[in-house]
mmCIF file with all atom_site columns, N, CA and C in Angstrom:
data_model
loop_
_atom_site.group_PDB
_atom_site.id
_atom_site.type_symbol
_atom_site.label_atom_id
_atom_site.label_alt_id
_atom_site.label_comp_id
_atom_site.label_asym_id
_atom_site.label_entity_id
_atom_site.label_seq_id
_atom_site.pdbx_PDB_ins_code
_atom_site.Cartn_x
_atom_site.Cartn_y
_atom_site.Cartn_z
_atom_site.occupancy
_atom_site.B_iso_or_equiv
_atom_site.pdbx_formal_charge
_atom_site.auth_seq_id
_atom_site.auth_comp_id
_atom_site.auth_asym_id
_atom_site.auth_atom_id
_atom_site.pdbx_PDB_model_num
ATOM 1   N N  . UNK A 1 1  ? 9.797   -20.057 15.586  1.00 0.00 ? 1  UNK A N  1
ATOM 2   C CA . UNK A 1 1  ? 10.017  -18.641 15.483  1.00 0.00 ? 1  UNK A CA 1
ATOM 3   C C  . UNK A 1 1  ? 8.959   -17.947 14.671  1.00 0.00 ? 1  UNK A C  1
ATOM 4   N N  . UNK A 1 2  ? 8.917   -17.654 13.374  1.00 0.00 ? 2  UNK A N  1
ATOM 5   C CA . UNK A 1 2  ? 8.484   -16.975 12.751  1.00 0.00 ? 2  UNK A CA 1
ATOM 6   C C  . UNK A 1 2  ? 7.394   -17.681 11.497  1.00 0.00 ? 2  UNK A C  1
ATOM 7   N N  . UNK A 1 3  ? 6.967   -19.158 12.303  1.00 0.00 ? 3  UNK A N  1
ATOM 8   C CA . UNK A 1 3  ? 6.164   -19.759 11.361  1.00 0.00 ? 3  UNK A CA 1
ATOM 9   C C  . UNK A 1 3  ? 4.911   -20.036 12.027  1.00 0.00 ? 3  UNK A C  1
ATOM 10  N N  . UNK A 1 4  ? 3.628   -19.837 11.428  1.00 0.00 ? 4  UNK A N  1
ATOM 11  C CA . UNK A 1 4  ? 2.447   -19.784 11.928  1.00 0.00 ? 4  UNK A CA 1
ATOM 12  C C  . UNK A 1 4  ? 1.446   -21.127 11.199  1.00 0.00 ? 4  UNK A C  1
ATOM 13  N N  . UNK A 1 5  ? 1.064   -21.825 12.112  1.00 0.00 ? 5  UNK A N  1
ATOM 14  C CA . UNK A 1 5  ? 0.434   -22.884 11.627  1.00 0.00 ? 5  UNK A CA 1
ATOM 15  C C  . UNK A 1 5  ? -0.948  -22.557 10.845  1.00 0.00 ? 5  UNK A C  1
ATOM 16  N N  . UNK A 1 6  ? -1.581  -23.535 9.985   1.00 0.00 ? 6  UNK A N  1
ATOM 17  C CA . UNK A 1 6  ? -2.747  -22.892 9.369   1.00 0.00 ? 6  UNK A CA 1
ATOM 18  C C  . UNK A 1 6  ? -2.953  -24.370 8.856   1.00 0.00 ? 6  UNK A C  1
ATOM 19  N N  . UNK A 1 7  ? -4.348  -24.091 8.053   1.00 0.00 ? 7  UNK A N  1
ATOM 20  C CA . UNK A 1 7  ? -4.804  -25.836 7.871   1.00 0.00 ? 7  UNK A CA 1
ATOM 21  C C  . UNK A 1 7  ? -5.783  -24.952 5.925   1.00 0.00 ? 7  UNK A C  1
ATOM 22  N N  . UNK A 1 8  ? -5.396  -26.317 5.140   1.00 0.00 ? 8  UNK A N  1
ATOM 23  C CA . UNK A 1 8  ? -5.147  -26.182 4.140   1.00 0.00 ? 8  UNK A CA 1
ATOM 24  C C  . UNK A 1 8  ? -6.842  -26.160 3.564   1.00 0.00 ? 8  UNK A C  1
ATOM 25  N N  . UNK A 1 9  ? -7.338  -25.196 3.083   1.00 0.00 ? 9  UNK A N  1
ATOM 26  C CA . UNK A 1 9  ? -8.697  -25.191 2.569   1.00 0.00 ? 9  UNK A CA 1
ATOM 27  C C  . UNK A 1 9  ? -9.223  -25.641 0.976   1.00 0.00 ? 9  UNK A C  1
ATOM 28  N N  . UNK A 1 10 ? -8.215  -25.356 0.425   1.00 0.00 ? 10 UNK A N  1
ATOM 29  C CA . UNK A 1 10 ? -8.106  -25.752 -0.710  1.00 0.00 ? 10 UNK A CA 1
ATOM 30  C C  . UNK A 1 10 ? -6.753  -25.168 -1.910  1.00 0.00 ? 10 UNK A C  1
ATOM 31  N N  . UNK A 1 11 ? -6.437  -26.035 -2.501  1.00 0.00 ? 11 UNK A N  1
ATOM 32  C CA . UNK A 1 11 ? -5.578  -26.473 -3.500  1.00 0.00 ? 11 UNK A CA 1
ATOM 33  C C  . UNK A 1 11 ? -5.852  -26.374 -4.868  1.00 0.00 ? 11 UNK A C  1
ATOM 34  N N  . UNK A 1 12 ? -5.703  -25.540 -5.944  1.00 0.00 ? 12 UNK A N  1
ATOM 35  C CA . UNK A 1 12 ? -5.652  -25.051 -7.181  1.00 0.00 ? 12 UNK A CA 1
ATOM 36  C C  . UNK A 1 12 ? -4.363  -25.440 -7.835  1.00 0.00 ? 12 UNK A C  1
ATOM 37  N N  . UNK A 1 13 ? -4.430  -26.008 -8.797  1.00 0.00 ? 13 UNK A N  1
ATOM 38  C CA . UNK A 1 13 ? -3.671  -26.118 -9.893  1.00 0.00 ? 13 UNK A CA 1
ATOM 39  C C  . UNK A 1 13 ? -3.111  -25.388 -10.815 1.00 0.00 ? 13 UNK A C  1
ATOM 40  N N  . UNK A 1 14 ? -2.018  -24.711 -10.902 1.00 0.00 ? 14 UNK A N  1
ATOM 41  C CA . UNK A 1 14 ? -2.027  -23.432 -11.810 1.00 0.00 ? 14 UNK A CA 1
ATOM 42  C C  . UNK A 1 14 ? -0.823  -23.774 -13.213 1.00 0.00 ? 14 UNK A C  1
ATOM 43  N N  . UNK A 1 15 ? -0.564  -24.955 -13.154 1.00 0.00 ? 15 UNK A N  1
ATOM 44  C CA . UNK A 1 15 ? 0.628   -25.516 -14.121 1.00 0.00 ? 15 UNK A CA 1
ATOM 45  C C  . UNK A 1 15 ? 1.925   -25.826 -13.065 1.00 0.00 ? 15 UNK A C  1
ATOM 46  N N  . UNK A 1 16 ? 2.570   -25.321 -13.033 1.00 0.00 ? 16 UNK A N  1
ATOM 47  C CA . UNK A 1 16 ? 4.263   -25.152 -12.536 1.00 0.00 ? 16 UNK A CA 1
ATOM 48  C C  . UNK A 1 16 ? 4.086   -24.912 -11.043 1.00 0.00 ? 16 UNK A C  1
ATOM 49  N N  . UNK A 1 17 ? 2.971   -24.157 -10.522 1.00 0.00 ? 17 UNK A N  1
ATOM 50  C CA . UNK A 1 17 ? 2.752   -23.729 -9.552  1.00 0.00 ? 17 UNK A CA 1
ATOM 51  C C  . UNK A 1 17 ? 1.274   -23.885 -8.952  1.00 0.00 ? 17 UNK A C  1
ATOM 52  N N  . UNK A 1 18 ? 0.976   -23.572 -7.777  1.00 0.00 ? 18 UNK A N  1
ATOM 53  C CA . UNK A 1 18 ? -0.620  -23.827 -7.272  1.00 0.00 ? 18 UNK A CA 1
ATOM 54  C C  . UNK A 1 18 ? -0.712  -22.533 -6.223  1.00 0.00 ? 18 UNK A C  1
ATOM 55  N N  . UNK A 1 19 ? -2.044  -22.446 -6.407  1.00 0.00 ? 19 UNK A N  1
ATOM 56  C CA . UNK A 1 19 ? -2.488  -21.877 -5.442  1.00 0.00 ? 19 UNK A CA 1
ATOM 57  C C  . UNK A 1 19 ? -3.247  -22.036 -4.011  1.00 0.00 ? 19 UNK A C  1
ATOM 58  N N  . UNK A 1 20 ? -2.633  -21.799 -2.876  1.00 0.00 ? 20 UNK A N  1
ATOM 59  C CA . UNK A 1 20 ? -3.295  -22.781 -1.961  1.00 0.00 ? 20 UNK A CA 1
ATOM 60  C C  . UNK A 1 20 ? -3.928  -21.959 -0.642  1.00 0.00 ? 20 UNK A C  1
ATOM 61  N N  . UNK A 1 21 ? -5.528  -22.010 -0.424  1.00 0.00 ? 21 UNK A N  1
ATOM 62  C CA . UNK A 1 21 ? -6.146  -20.948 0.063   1.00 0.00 ? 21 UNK A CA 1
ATOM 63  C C  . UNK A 1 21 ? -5.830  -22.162 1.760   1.00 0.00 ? 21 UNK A C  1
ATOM 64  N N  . UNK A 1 22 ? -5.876  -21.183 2.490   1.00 0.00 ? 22 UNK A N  1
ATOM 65  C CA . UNK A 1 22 ? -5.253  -21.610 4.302   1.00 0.00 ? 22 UNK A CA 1
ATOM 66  C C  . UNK A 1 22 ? -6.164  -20.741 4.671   1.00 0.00 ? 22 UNK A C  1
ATOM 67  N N  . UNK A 1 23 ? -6.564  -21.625 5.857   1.00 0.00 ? 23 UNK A N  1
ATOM 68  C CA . UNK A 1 23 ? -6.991  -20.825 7.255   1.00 0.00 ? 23 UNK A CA 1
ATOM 69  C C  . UNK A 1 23 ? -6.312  -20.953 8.909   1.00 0.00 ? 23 UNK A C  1
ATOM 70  N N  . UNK A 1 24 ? -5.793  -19.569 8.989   1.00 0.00 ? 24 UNK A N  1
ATOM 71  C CA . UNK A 1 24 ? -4.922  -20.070 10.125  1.00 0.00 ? 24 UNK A CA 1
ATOM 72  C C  . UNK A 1 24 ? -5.420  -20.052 11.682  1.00 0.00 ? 24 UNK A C  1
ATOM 73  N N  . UNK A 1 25 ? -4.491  -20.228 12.362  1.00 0.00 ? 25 UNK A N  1
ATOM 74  C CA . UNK A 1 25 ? -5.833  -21.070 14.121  1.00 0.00 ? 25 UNK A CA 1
ATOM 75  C C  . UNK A 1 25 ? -6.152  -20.098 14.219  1.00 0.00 ? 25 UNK A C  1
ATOM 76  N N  . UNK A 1 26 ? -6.211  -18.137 14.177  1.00 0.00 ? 26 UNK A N  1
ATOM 77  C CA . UNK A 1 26 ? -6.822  -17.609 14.703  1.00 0.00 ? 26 UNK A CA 1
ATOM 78  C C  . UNK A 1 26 ? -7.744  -17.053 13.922  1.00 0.00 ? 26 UNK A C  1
ATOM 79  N N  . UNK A 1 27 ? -8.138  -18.020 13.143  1.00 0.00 ? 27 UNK A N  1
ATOM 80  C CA . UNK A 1 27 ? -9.770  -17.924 11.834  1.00 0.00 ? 27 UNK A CA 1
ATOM 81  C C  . UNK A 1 27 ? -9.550  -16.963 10.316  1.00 0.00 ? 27 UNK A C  1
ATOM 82  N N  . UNK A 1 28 ? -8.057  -16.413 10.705  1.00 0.00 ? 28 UNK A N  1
ATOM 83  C CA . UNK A 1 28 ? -7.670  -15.286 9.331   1.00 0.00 ? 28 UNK A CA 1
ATOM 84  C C  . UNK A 1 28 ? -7.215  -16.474 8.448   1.00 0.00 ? 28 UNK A C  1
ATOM 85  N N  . UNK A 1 29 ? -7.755  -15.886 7.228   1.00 0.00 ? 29 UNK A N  1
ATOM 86  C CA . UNK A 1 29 ? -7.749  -16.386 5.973   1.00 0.00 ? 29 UNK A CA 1
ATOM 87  C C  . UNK A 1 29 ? -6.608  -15.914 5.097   1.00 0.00 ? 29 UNK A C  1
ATOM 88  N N  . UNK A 1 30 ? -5.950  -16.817 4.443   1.00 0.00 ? 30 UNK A N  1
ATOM 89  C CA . UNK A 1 30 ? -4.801  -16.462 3.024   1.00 0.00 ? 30 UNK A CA 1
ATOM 90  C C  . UNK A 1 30 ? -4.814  -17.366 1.899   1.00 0.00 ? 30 UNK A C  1
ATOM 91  N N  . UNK A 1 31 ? -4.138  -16.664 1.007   1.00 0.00 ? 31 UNK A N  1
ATOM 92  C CA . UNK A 1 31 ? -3.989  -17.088 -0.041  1.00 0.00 ? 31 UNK A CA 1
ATOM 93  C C  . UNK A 1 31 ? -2.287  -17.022 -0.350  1.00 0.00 ? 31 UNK A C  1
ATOM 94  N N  . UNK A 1 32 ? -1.987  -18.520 -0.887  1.00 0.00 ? 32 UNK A N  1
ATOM 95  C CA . UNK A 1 32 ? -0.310  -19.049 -0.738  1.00 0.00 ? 32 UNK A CA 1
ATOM 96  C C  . UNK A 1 32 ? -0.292  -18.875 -2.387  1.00 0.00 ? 32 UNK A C  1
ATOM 97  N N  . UNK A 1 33 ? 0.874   -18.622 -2.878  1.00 0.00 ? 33 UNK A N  1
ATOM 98  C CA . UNK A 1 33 ? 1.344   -19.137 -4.354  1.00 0.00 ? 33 UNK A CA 1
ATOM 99  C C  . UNK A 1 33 ? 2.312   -20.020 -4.006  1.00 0.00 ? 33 UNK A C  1
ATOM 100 N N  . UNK A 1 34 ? 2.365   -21.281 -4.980  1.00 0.00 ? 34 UNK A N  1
ATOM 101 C CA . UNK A 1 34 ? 3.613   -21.952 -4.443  1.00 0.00 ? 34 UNK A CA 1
ATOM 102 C C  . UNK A 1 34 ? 4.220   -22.685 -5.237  1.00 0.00 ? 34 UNK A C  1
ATOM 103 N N  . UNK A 1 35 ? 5.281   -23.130 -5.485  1.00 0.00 ? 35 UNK A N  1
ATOM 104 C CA . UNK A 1 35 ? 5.650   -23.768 -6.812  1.00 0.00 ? 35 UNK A CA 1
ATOM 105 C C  . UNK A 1 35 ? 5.181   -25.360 -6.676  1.00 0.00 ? 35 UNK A C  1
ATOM 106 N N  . UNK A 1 36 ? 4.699   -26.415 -6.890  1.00 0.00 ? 36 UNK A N  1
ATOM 107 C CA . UNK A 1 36 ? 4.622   -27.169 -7.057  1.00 0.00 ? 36 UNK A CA 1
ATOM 108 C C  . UNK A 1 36 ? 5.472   -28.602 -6.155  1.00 0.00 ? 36 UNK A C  1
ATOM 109 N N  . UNK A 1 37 ? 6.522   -28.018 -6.621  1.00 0.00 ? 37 UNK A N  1
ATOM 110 C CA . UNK A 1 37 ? 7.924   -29.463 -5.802  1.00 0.00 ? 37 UNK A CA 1
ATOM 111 C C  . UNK A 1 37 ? 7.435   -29.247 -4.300  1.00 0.00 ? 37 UNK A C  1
ATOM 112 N N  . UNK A 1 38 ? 7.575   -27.594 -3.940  1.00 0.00 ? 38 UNK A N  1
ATOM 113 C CA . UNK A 1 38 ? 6.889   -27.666 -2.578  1.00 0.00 ? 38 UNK A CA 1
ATOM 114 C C  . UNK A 1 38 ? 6.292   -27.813 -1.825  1.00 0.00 ? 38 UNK A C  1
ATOM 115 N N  . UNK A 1 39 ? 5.170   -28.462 -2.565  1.00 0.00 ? 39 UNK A N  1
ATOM 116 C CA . UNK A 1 39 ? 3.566   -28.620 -1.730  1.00 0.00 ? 39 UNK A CA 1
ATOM 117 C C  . UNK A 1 39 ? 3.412   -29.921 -2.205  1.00 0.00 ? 39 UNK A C  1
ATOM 118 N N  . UNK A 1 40 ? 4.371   -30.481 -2.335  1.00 0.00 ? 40 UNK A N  1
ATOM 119 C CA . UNK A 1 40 ? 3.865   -32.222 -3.000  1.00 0.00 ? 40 UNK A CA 1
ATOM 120 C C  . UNK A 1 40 ? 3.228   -32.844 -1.360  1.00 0.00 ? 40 UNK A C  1
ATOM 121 N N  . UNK A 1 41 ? 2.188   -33.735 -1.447  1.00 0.00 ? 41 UNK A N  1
ATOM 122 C CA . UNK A 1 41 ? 1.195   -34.214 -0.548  1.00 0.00 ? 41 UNK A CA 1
ATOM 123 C C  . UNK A 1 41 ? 0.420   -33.589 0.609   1.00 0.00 ? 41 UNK A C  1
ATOM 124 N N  . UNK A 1 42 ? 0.409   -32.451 0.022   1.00 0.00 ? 42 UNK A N  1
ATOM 125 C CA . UNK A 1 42 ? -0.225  -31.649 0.710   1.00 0.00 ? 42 UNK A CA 1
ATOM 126 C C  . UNK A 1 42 ? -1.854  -31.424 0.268   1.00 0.00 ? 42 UNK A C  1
ATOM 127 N N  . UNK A 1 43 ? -2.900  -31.368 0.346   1.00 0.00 ? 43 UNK A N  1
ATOM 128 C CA . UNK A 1 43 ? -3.726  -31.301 -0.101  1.00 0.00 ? 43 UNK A CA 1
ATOM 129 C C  . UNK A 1 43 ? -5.466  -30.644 1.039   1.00 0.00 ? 43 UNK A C  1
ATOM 130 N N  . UNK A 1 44 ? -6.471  -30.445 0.772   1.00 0.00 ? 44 UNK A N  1
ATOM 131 C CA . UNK A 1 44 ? -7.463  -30.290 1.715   1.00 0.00 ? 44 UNK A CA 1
ATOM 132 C C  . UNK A 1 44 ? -7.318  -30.495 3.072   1.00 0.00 ? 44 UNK A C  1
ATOM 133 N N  . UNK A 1 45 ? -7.424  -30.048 3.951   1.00 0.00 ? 45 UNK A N  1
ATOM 134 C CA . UNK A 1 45 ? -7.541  -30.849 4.969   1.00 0.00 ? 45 UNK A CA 1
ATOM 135 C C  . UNK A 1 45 ? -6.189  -30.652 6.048   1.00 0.00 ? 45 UNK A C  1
ATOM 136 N N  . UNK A 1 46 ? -4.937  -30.668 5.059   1.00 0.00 ? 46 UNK A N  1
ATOM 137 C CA . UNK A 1 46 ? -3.218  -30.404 5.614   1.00 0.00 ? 46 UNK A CA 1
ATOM 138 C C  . UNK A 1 46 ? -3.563  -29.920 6.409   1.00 0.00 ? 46 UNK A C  1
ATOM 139 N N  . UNK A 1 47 ? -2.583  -29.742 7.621   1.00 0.00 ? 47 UNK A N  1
ATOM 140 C CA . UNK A 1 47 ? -1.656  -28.895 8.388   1.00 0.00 ? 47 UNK A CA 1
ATOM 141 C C  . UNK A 1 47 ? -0.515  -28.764 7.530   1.00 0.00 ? 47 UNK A C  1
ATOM 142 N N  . UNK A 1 48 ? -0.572  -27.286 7.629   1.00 0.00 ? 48 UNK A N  1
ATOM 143 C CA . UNK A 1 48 ? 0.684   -26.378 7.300   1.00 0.00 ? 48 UNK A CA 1
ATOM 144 C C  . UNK A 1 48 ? 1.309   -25.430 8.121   1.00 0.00 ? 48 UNK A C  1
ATOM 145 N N  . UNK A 1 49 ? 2.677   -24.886 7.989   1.00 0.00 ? 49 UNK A N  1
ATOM 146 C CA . UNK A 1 49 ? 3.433   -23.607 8.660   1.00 0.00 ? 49 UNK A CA 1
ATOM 147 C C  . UNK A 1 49 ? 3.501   -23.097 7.532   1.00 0.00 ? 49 UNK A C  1
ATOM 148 N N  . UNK A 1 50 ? 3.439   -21.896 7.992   1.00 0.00 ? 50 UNK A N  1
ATOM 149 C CA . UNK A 1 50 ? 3.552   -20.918 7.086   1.00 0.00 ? 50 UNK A CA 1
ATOM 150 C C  . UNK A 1 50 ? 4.874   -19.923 7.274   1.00 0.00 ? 50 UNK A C  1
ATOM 151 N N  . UNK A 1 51 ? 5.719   -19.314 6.420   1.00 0.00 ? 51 UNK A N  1
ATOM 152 C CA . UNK A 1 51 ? 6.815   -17.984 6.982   1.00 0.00 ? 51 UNK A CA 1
ATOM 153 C C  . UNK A 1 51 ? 5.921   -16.952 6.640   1.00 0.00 ? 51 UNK A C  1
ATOM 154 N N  . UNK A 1 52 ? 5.720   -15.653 7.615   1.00 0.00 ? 52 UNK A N  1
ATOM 155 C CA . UNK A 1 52 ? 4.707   -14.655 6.538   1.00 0.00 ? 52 UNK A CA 1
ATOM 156 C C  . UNK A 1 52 ? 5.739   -13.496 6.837   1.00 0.00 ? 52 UNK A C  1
ATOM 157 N N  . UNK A 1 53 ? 7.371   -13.365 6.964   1.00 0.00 ? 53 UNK A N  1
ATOM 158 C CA . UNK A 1 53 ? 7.945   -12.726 6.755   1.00 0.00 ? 53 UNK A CA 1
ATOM 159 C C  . UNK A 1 53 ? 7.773   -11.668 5.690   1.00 0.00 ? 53 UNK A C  1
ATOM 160 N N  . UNK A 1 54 ? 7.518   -12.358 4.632   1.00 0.00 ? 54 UNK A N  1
ATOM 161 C CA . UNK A 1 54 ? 7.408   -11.474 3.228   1.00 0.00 ? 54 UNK A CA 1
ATOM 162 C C  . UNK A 1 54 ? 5.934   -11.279 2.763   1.00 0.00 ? 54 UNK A C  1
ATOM 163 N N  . UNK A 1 55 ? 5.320   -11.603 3.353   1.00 0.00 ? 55 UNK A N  1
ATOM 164 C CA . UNK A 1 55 ? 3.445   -11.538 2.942   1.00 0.00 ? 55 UNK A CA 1
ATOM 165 C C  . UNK A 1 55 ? 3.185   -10.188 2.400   1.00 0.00 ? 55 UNK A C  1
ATOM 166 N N  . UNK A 1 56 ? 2.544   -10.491 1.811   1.00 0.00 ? 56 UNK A N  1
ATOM 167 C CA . UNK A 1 56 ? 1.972   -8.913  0.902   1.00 0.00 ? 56 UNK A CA 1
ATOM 168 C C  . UNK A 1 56 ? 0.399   -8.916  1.171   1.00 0.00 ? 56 UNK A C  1
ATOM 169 N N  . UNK A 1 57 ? -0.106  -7.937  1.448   1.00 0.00 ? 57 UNK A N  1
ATOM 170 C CA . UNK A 1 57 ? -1.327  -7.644  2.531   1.00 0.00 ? 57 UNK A CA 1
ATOM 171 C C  . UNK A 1 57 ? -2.354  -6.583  1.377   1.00 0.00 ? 57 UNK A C  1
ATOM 172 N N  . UNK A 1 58 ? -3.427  -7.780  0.824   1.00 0.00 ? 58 UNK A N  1
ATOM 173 C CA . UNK A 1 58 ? -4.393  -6.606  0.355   1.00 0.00 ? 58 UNK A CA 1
ATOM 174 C C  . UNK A 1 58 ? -5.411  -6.042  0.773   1.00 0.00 ? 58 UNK A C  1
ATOM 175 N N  . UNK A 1 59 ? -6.022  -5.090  1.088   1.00 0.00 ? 59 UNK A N  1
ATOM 176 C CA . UNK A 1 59 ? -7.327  -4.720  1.149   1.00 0.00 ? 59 UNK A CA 1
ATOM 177 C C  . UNK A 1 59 ? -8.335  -5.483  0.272   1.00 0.00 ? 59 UNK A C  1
ATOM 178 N N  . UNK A 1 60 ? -9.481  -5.279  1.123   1.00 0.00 ? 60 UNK A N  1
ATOM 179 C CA . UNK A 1 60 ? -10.599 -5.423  0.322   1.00 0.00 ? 60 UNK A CA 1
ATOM 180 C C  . UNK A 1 60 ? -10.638 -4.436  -0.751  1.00 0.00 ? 60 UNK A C  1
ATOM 181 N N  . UNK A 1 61 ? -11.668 -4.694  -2.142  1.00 0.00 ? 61 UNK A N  1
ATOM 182 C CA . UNK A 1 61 ? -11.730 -3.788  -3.299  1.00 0.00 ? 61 UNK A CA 1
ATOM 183 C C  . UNK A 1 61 ? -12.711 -2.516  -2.481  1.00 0.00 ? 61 UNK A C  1
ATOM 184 N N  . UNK A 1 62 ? -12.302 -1.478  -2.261  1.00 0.00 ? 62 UNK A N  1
ATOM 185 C CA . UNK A 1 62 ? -13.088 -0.604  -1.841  1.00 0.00 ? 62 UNK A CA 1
ATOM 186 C C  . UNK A 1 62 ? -13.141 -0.264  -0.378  1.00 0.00 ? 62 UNK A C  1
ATOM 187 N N  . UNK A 1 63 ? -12.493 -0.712  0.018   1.00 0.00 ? 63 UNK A N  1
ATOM 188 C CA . UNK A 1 63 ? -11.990 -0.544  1.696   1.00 0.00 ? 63 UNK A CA 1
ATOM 189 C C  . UNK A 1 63 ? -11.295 0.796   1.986   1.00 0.00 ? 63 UNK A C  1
ATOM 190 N N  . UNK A 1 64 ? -11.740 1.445   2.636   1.00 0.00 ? 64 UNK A N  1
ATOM 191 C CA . UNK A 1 64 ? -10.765 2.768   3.435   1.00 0.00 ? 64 UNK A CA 1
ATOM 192 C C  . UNK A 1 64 ? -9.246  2.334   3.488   1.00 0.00 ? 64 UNK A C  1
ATOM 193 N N  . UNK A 1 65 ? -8.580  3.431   3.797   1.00 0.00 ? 65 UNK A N  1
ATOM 194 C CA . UNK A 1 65 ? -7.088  2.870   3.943   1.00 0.00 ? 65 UNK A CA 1
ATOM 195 C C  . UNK A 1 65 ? -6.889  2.577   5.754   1.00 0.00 ? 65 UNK A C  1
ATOM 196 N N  . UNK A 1 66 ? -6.270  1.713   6.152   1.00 0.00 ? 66 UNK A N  1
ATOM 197 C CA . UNK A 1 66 ? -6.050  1.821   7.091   1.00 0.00 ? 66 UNK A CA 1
ATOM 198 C C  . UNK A 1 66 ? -4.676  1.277   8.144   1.00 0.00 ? 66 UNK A C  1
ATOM 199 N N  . UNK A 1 67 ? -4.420  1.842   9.145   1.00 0.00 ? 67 UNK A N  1
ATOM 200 C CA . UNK A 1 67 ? -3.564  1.781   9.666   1.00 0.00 ? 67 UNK A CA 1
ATOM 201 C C  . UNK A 1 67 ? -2.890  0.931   10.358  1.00 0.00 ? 67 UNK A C  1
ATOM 202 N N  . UNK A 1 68 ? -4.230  -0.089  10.469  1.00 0.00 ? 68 UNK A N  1
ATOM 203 C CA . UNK A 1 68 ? -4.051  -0.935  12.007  1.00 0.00 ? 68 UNK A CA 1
ATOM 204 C C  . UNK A 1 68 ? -3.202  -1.823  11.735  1.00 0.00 ? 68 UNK A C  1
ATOM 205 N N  . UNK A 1 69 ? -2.699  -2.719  10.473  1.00 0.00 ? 69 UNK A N  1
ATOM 206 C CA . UNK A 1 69 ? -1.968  -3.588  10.094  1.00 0.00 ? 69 UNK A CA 1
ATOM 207 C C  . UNK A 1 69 ? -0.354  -2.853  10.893  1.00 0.00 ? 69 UNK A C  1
ATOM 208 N N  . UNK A 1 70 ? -0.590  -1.485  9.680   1.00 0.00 ? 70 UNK A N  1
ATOM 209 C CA . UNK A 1 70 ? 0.731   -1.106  10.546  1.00 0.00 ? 70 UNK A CA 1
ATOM 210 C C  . UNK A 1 70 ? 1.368   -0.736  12.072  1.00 0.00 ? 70 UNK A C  1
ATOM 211 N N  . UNK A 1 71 ? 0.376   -0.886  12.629  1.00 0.00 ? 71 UNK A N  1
ATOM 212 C CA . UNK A 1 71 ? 0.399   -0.666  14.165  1.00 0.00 ? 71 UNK A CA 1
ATOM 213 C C  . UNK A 1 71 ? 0.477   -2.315  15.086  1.00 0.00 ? 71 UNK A C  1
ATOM 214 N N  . UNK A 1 72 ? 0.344   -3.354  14.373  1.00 0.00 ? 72 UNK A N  1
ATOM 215 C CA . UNK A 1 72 ? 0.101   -4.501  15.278  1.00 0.00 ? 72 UNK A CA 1
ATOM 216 C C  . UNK A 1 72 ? 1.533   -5.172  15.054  1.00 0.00 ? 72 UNK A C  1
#
């Protein structure tokens, strides 16, 4: 349903939690926060699903505002 595959670019350590940068099959790039218990053996290289139900969407620093996110 609502989970999108992506493959794991790299893995940050943040204490309790990590940060884990993905690239998904259609070449768009993210950035995951995640607690730790959840991402146990996961590392470079993974296949992952992702939920992006709740994703929070930034602009670039200095980017126009734009619409198209909200239109697709």
């Amino acid at each position: 349903g609502s989970d999108t595959q992506g493959t794991v670019r790299r893995v940050a350590d943040l204490g309790w939690a990590s940060k884990v940068s993905l690239e998904l099959t259609d070449g768009q790039r993210l950035v995951a926060h995640s607690p730790n218990d959840q991402i146990q053996g996961i590392g470079d290289g993974s296949t992952v699903y992702v939920d992006l139900r709740d994703a929070k969407v930034f602009a670039p620093k200095g980017a126009p505002p734009s619409d198209e996110l909200a239109q697709a």
